[in-house]
Tab-separated table of C-alpha atoms and ligand atoms in Angstrom:
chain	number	residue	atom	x	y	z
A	1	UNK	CA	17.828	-19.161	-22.798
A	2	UNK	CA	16.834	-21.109	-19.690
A	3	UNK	CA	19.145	-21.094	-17.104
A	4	UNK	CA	18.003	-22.732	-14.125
A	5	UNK	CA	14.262	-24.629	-12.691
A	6	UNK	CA	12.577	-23.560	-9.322
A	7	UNK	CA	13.410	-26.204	-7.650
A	8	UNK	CA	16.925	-25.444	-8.157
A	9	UNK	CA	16.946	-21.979	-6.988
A	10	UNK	CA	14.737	-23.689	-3.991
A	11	UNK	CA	17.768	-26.167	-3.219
A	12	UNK	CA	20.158	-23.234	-3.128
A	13	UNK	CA	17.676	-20.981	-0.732
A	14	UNK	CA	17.723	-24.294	1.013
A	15	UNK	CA	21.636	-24.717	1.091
A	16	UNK	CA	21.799	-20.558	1.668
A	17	UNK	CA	23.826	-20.196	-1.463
A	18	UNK	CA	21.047	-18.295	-3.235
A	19	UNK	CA	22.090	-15.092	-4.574
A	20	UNK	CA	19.485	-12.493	-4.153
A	21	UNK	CA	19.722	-9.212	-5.571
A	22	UNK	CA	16.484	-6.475	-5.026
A	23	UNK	CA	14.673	-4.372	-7.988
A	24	UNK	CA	16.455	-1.460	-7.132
A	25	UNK	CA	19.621	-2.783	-7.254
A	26	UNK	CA	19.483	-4.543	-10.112
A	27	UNK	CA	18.635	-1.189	-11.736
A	28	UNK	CA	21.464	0.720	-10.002
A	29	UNK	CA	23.812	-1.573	-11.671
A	30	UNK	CA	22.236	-1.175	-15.102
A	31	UNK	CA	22.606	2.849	-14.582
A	32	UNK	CA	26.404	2.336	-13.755
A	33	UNK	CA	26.732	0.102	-16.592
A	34	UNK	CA	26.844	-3.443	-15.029
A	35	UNK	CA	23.698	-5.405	-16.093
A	36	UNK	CA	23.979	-8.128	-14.310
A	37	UNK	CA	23.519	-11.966	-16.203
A	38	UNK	CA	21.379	-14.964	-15.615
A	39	UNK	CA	23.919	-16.909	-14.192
A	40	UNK	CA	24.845	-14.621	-11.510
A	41	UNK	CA	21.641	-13.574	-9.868
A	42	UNK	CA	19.112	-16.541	-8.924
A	43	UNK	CA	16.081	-14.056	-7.511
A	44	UNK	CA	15.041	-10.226	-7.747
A	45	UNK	CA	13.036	-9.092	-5.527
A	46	UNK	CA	10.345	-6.427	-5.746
A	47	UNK	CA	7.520	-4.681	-3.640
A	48	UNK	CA	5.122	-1.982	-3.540
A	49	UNK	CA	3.424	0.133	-0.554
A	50	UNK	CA	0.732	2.537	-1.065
A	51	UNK	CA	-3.222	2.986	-0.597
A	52	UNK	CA	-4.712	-0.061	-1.961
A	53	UNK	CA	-8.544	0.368	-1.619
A	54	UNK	CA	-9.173	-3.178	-2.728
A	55	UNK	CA	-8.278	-4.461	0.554
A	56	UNK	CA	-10.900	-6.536	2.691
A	57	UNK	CA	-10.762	-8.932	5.423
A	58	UNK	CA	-13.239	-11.507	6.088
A	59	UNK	CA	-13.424	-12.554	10.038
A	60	UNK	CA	-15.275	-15.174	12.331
A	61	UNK	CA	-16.190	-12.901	15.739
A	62	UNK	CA	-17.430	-14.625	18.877
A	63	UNK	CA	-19.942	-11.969	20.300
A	64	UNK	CA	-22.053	-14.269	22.598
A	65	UNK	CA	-23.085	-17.509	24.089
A	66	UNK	CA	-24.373	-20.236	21.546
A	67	UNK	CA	-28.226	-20.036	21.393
A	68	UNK	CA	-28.333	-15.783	22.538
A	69	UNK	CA	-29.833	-15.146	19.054
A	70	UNK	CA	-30.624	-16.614	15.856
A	71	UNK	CA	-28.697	-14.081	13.242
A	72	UNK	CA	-26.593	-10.828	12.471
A	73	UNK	CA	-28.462	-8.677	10.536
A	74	UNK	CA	-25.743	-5.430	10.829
A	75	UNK	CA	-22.501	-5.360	12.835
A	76	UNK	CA	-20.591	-2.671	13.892
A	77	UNK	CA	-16.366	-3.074	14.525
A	78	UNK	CA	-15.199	0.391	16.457
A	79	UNK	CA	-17.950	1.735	14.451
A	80	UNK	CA	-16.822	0.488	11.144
A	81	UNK	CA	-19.734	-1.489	9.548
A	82	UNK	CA	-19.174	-4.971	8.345
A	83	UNK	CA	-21.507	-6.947	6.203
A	84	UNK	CA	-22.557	-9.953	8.132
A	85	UNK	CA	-22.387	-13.265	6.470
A	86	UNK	CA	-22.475	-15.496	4.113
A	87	UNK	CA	-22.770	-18.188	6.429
A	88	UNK	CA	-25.936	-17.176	9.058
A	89	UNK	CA	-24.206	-19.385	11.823
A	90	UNK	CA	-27.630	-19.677	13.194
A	91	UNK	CA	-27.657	-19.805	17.032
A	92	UNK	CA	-23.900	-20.289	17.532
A	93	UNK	CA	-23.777	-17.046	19.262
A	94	UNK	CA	-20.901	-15.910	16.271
A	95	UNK	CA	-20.503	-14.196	13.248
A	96	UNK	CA	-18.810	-14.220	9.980
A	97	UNK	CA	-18.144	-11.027	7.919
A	98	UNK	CA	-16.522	-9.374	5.518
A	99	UNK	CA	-15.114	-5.673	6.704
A	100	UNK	CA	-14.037	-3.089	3.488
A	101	UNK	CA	-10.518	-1.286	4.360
A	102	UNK	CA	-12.434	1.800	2.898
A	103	UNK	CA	-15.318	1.529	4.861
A	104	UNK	CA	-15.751	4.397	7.401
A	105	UNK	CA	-16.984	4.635	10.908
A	106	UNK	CA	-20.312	5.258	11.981
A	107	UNK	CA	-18.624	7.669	14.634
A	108	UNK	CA	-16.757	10.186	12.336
A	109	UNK	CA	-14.406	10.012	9.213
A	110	UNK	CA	-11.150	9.555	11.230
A	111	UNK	CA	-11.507	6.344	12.115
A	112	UNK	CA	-12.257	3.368	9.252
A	113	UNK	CA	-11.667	0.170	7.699
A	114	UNK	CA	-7.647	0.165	7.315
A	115	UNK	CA	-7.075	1.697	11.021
A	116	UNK	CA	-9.199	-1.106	12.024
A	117	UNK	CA	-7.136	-3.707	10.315
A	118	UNK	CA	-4.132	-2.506	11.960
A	119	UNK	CA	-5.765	-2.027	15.370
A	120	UNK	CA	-6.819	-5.889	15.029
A	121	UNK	CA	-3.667	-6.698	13.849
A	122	UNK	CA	-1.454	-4.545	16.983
A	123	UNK	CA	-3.744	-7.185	19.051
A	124	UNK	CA	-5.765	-3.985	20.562
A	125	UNK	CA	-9.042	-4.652	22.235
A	126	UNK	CA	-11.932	-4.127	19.684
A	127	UNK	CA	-16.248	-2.889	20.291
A	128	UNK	CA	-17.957	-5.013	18.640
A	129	UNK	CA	-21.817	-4.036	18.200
A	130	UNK	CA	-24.379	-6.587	16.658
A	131	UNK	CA	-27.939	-5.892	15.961
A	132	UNK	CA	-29.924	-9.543	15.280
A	133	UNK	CA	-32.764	-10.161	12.920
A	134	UNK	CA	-35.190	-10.219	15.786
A	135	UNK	CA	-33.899	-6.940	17.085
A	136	UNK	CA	-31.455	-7.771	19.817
A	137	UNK	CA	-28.301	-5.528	20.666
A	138	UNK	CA	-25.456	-7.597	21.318
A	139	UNK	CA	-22.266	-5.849	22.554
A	140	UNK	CA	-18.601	-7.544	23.259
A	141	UNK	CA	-14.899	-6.904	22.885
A	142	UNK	CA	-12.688	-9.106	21.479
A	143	UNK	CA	-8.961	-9.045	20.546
A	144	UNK	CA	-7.081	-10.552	17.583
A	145	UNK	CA	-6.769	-13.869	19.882
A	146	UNK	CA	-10.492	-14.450	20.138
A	147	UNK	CA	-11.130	-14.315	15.981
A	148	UNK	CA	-11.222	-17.420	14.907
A	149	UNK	CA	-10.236	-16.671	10.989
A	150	UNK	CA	-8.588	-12.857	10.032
A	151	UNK	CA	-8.050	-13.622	6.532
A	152	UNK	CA	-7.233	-10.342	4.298
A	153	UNK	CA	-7.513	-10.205	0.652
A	154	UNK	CA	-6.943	-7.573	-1.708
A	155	UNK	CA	-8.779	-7.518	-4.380
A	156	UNK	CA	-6.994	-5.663	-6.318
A	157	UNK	CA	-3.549	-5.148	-5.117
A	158	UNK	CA	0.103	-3.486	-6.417
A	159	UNK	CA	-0.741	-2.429	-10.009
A	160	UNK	CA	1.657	-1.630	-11.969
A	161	UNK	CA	1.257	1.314	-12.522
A	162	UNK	CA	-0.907	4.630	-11.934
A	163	UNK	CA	-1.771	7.880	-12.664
A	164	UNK	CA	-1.555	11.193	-10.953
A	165	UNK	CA	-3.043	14.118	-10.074
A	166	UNK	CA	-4.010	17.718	-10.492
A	167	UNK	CA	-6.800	20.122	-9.940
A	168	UNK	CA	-7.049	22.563	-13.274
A	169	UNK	CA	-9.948	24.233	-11.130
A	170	UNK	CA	-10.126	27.070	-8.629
A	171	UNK	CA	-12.647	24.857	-6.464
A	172	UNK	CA	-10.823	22.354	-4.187
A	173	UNK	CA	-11.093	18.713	-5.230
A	174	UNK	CA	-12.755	16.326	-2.695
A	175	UNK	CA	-10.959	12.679	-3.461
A	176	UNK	CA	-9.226	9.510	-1.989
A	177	UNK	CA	-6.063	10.841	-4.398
A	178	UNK	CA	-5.174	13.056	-1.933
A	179	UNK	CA	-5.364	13.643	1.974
A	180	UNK	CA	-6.934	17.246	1.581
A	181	UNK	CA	-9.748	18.568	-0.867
A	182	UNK	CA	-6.739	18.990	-3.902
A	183	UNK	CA	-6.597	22.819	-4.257
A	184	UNK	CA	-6.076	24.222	-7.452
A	185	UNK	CA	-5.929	25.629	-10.431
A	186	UNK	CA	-2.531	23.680	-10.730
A	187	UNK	CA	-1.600	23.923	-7.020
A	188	UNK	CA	-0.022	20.970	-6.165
A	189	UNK	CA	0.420	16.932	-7.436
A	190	UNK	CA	0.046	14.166	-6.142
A	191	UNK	CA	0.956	10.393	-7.386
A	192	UNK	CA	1.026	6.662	-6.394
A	193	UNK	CA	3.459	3.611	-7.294
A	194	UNK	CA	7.324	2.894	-6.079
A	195	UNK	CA	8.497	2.681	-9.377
A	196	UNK	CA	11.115	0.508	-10.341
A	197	UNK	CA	10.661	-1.403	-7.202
A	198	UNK	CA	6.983	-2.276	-8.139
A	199	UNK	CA	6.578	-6.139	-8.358
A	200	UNK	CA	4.363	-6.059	-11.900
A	201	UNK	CA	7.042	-3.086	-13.256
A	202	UNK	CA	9.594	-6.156	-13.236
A	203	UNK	CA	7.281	-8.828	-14.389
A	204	UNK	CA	5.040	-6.973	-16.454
A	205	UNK	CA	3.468	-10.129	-17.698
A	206	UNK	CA	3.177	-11.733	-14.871
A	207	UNK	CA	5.088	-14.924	-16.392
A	208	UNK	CA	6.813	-15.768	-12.734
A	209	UNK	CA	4.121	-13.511	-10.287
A	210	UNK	CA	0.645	-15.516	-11.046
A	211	UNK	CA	-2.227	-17.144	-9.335
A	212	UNK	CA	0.091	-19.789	-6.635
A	213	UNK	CA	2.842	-17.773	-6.427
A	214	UNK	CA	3.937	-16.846	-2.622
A	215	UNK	CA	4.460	-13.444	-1.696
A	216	UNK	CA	4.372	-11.377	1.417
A	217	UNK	CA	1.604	-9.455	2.014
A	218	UNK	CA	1.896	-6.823	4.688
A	219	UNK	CA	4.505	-8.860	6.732
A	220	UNK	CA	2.603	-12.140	6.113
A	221	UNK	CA	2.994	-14.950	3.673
A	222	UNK	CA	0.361	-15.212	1.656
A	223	UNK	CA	-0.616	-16.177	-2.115
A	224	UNK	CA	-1.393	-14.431	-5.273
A	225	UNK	CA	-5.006	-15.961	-5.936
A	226	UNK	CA	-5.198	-14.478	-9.402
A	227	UNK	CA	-5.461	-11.335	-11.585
A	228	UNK	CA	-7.161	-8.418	-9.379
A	229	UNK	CA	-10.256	-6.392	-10.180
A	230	UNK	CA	-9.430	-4.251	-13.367
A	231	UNK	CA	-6.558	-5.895	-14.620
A	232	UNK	CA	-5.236	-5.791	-17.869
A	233	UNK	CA	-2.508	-6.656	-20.288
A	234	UNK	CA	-1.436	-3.043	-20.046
A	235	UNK	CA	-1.704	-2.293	-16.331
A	236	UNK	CA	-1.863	-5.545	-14.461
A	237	UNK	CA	-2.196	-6.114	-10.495
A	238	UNK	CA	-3.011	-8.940	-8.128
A	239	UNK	CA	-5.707	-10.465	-6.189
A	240	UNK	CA	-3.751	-11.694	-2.739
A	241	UNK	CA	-4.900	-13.257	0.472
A	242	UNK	CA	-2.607	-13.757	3.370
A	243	UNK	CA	-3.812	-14.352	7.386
A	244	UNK	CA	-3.270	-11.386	9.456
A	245	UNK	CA	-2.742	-13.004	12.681
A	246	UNK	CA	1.209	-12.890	10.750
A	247	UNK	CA	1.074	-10.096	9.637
A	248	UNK	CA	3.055	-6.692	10.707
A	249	UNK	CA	1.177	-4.019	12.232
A	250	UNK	CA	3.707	-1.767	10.845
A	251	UNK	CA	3.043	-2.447	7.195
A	252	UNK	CA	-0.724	-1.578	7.030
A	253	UNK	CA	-2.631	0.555	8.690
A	254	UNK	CA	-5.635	4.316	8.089
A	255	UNK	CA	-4.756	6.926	5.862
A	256	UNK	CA	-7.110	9.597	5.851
A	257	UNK	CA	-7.791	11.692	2.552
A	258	UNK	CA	-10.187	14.278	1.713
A	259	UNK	CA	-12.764	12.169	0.384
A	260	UNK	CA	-12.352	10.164	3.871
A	261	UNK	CA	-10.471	7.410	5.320
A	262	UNK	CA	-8.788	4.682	3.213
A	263	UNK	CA	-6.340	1.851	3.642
A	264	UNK	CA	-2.488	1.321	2.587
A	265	UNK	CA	-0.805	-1.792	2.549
A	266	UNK	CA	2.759	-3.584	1.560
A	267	UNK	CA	3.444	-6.265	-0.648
A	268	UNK	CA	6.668	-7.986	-1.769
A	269	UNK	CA	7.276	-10.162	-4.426
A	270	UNK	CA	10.285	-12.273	-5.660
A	271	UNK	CA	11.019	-12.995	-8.876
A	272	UNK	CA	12.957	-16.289	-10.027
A	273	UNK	CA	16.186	-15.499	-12.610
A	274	UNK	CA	14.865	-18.812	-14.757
A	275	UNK	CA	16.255	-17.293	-17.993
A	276	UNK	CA	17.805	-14.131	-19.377
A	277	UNK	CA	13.845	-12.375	-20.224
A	278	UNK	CA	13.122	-12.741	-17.196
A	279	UNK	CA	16.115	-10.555	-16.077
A	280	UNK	CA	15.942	-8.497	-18.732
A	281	UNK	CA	12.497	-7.027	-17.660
A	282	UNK	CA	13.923	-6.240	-13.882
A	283	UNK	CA	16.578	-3.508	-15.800
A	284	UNK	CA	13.546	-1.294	-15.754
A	285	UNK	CA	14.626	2.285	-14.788
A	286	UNK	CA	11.963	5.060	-13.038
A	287	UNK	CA	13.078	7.563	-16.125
A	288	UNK	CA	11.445	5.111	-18.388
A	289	UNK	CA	8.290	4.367	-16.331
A	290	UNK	CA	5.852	7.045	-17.310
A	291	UNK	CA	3.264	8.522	-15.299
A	292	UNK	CA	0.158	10.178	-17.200
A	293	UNK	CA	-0.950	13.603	-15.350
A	294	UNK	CA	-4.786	14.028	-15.001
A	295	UNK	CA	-7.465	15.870	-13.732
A	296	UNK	CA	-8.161	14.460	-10.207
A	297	UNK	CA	-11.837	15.257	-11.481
A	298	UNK	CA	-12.598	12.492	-13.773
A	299	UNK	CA	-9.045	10.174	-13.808
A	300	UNK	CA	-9.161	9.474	-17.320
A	301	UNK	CA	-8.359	13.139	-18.918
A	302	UNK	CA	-4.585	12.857	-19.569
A	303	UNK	CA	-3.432	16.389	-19.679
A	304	UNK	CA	0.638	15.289	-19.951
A	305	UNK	CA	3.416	12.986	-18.263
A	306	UNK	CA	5.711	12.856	-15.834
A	307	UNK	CA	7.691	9.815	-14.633
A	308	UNK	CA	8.894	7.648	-11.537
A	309	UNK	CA	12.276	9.543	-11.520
A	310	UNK	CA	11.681	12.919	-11.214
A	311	UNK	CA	8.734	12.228	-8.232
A	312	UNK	CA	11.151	10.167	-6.292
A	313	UNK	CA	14.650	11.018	-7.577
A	314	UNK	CA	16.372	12.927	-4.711
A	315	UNK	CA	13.257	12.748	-2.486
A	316	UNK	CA	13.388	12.200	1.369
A	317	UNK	CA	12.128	9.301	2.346
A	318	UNK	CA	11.053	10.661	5.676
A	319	UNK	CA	9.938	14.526	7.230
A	320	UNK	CA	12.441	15.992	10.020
A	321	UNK	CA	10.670	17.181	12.361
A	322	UNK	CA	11.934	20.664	14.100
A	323	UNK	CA	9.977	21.043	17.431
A	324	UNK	CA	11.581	24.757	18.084
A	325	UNK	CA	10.011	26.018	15.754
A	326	UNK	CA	6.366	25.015	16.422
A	327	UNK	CA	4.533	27.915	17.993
A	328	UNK	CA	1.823	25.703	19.259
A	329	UNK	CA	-0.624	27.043	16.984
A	330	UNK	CA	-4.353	26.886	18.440
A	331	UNK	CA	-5.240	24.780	15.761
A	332	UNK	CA	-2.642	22.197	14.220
A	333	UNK	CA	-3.037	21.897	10.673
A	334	UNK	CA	-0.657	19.369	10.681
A	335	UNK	CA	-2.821	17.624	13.107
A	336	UNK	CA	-5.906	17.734	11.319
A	337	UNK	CA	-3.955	16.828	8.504
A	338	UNK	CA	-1.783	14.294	8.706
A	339	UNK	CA	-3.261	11.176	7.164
A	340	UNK	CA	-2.065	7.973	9.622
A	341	UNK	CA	-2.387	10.068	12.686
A	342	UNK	CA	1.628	10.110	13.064
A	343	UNK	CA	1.513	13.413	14.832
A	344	UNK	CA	0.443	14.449	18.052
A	345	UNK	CA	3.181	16.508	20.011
A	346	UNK	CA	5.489	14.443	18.504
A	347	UNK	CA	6.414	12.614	15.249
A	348	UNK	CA	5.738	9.027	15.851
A	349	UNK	CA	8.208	7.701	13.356
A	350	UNK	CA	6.594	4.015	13.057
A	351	UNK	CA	3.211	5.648	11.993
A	352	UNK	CA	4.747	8.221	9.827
A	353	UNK	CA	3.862	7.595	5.821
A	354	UNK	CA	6.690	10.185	3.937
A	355	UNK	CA	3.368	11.594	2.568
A	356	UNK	CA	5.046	14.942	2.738
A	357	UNK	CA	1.566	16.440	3.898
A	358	UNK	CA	3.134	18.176	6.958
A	359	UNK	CA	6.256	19.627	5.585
A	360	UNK	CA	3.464	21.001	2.790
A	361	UNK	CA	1.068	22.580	5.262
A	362	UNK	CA	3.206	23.507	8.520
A	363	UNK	CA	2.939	27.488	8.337
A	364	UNK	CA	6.260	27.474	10.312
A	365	UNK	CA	8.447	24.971	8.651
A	366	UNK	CA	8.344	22.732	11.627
A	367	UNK	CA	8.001	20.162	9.018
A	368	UNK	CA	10.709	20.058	6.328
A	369	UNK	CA	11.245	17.675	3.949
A	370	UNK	CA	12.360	17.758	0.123
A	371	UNK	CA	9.258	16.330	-0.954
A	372	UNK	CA	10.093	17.621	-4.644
A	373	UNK	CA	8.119	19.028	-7.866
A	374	UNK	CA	6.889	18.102	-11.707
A	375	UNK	CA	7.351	19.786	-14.505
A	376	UNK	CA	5.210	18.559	-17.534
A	377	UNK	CA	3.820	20.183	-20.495
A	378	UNK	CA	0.155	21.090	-21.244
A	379	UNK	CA	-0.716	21.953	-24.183
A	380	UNK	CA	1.649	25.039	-25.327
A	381	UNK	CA	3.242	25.607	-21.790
A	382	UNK	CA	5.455	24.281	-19.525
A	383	UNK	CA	4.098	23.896	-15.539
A	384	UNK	CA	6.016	23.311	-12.324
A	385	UNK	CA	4.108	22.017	-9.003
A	386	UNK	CA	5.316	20.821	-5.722
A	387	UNK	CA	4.159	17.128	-4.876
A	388	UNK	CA	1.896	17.616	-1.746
A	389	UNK	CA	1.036	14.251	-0.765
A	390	UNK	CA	2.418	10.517	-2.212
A	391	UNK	CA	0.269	8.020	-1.288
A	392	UNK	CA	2.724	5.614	-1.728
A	393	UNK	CA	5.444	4.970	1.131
A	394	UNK	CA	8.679	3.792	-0.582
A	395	UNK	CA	10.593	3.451	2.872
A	396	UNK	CA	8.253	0.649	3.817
A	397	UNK	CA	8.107	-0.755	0.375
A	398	UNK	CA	12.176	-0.697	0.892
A	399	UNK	CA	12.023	-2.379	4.212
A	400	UNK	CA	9.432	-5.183	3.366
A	401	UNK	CA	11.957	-5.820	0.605
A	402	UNK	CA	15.134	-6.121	2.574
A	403	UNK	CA	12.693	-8.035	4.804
A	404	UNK	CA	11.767	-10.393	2.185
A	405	UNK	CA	15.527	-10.611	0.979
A	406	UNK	CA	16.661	-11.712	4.496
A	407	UNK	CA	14.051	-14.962	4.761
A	408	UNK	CA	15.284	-15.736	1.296
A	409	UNK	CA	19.110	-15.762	2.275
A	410	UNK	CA	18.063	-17.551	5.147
A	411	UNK	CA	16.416	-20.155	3.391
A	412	UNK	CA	13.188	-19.355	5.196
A	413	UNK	CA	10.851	-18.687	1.999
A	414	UNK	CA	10.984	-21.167	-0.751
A	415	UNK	CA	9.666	-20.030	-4.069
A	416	UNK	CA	6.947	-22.496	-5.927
A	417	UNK	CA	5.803	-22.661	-9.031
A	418	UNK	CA	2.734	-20.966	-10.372
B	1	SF4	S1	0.869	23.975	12.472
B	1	SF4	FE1	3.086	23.729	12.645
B	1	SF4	S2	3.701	25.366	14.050
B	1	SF4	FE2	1.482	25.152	14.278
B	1	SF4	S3	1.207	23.737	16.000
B	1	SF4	FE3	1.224	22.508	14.113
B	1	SF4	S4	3.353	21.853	13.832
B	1	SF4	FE4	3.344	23.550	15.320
B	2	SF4	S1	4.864	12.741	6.268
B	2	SF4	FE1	3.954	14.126	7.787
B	2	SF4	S2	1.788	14.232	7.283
B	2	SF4	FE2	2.628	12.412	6.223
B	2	SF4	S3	2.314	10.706	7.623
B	2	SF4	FE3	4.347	11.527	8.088
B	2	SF4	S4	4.000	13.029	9.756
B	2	SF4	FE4	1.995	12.594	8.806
């Protein structure tokens, strides 16, 4: 039954009478046995923060005077290659591009599209290399202030939902699933997705998410353009663009894996209570979101399930770090390891993904954190394996949520129709 039009919810954001509730605890409520009804909620909202290798930005560089040469044939940012184009801006001395978030550096895999995005984005000073097509080496540095456009957009962004991972081999597993080659057989697991908070879990057919609809996109307001690369009826996500001179340097940024470095990025969604469906869908609960297990050597060889409550249900959000019990080891597998670079000598807490990587690999438990463990059948028996890595961060995902909830309250992001 409808309840209520867009525009009204928008003239109670306006008035700051809205009443917003998020994903998660709409689905508290349902545990405890309080579903909530149409007429008491006016928005959910929803978001999602993980490794999103659809992500690309497309920029307008100033690298010379007008007239120094004719056109970019390659172009180099910190050593992550760009494709040049498609406008040849012939003899203005500037060029347009469009940068991958899982391209990787000329100058070694640490270092590649998505730590690029969020150096550009922290306003840090970036080398900019351009070769021309008549063989001149232009070099310059620019900052975020001297692009003219930084527009991301992700081609395929937040899907609904994903599969994880195992190795059944005794060979280690080189892929972007993980942060290390996956050892195995059955060693460890590793997933994707925030679950009940996902934007697409609570409007699985994307009747009030869709091409027009505003969302925030790593800090920034931006638009869902359409349905992303790969989507389907049965595991939908979104094509989004948003500018990145608004965006948060804290809610994008490098992950390295073992197949090299990729990108992670937030998104938050909210979803307008127009009738009691719509509501209906958000009382989606992570025990009833399955999660197919497969071999991290093909991704389509389902060898059981799992589901979104037992990989986050009593998980820390965050490692503790113990620095008396580090015995400085010559090397630092945590170090190597760690896939944002959030470790040095300390924990840098901003940079820091909950992967769980460290408290997995530390040989002296400087790193703890309860990180958790599957159990799933396979064919006639019953396995148990720690999760070594989640490349999805639901502490971000949380706070780009409550971040999106506040501009609602405050009548600072309308809602329009899509
Ligand atoms: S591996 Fe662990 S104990 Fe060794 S230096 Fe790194 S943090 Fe310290
Ligand atoms: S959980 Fe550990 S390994 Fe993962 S990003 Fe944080 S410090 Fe690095």
């Amino acid at each position: 039954m409808k309840i209520r039009t867009i525009e009204e919810i928008n003239n109670k954001i306006k008035d700051g009478e809205a009443t917003v509730l998020t994903a998660e605890e709409v689905s508290k409520l349902v545990r405890e046995g309080n579903k909530p009804k149409a007429e008491d909620v006016d928005v959910i909202t929803t978001g999602t923060c993980g490794i999103m290798s659809g992500t690309a930005a497309i920029f307008h560089v100033p690298v010379a005077e007008p007239g120094a040469f004719k056109k970019a044939k390659s172009v180099l940012l910190n050593g992550v290659p760009g494709f040049p184009g498609p406008c040849p801006n012939e003899w203005l001395g500037s060029v347009d591009m469009i940068v991958y978030g899982t391209s990787h550096s000329i100058h070694g895999n640490r270092y590649g599209g998505g730590f690029l995005f969020k150096d550009i984005v922290s306003g840090k000073d970036i080398e900019v290399e351009v070769e021309s097509t008549n063989g001149e080496k232009i070099k310059s540095t620019v900052n975020i202030e001297d692009i003219g456009t930084a527009q991301m957009i992700g081609t395929r962004l937040a899907f609904k939902n994903y599969n994880s991972f195992v190795n059944p081999t005794d060979k280690p597993v080189s892929s972007i699933f993980n942060a290390i080659d996956l050892e195995g057989p059955f060693k460890g697991f590793t997933f994707s997705g925030c679950g009940e908070l996902n934007p697409l879990q609570n409007d699985p057919i994307m009747k009030t998410i869709c091409a027009g609809s505003k969302v925030l996109l790593n800090g920034a307001e931006g638009y869902v353009i359409g349905r992303g690369t790969r989507s389907s009826d049965e595991k939908p996500n979104m094509m989004i663009t948003a500018d990145m001179k608004d965006m948060d340097t804290h809610y994008l940024g490098g992950f390295k894996t073992g197949a090299g470095p990729e990108v992670f990025d937030s998104v938050a969604a909210a979803i307008p209570v127009l009738d009691d469906e719509i509501l209906k869908e958000t009382f989606i609960q992570n025990k009833d979101i399955k999660l197919p297990v497969t071999d991290i050597r093909g991704r389509h060889n389902v060898l059981g399930f799992t589901d979104y409550d037992d990989v986050w249900g009593g998980a820390d959000e965050r490692p503790v770090y113990h620095p008396e019990r580090c015995l400085n080891c010559d090397v630092c597998i945590v170090r190597e390891r760690c896939p944002t670079g959030a470790y040095s000598d300390t924990l840098n807490t901003r940079r820091c993904f909950g992967c769980g990587m460290c408290a997995y690999s530390c040989p002296n438990a400087a790193f703890t954190m309860e990180s958790g463990s599957v159990q799933f059948e396979i064919k006639d028996r019953s396995i148990e394996l720690p999760i070594v890595c989640r490349q999805s961060d639901i502490k971000r995902a949380r706070e780009l949520v409550a971040e999106l909830t506040k501009r609602i309250e405050n009548g600072e992001f309308i809602l329009n129709e899509c």
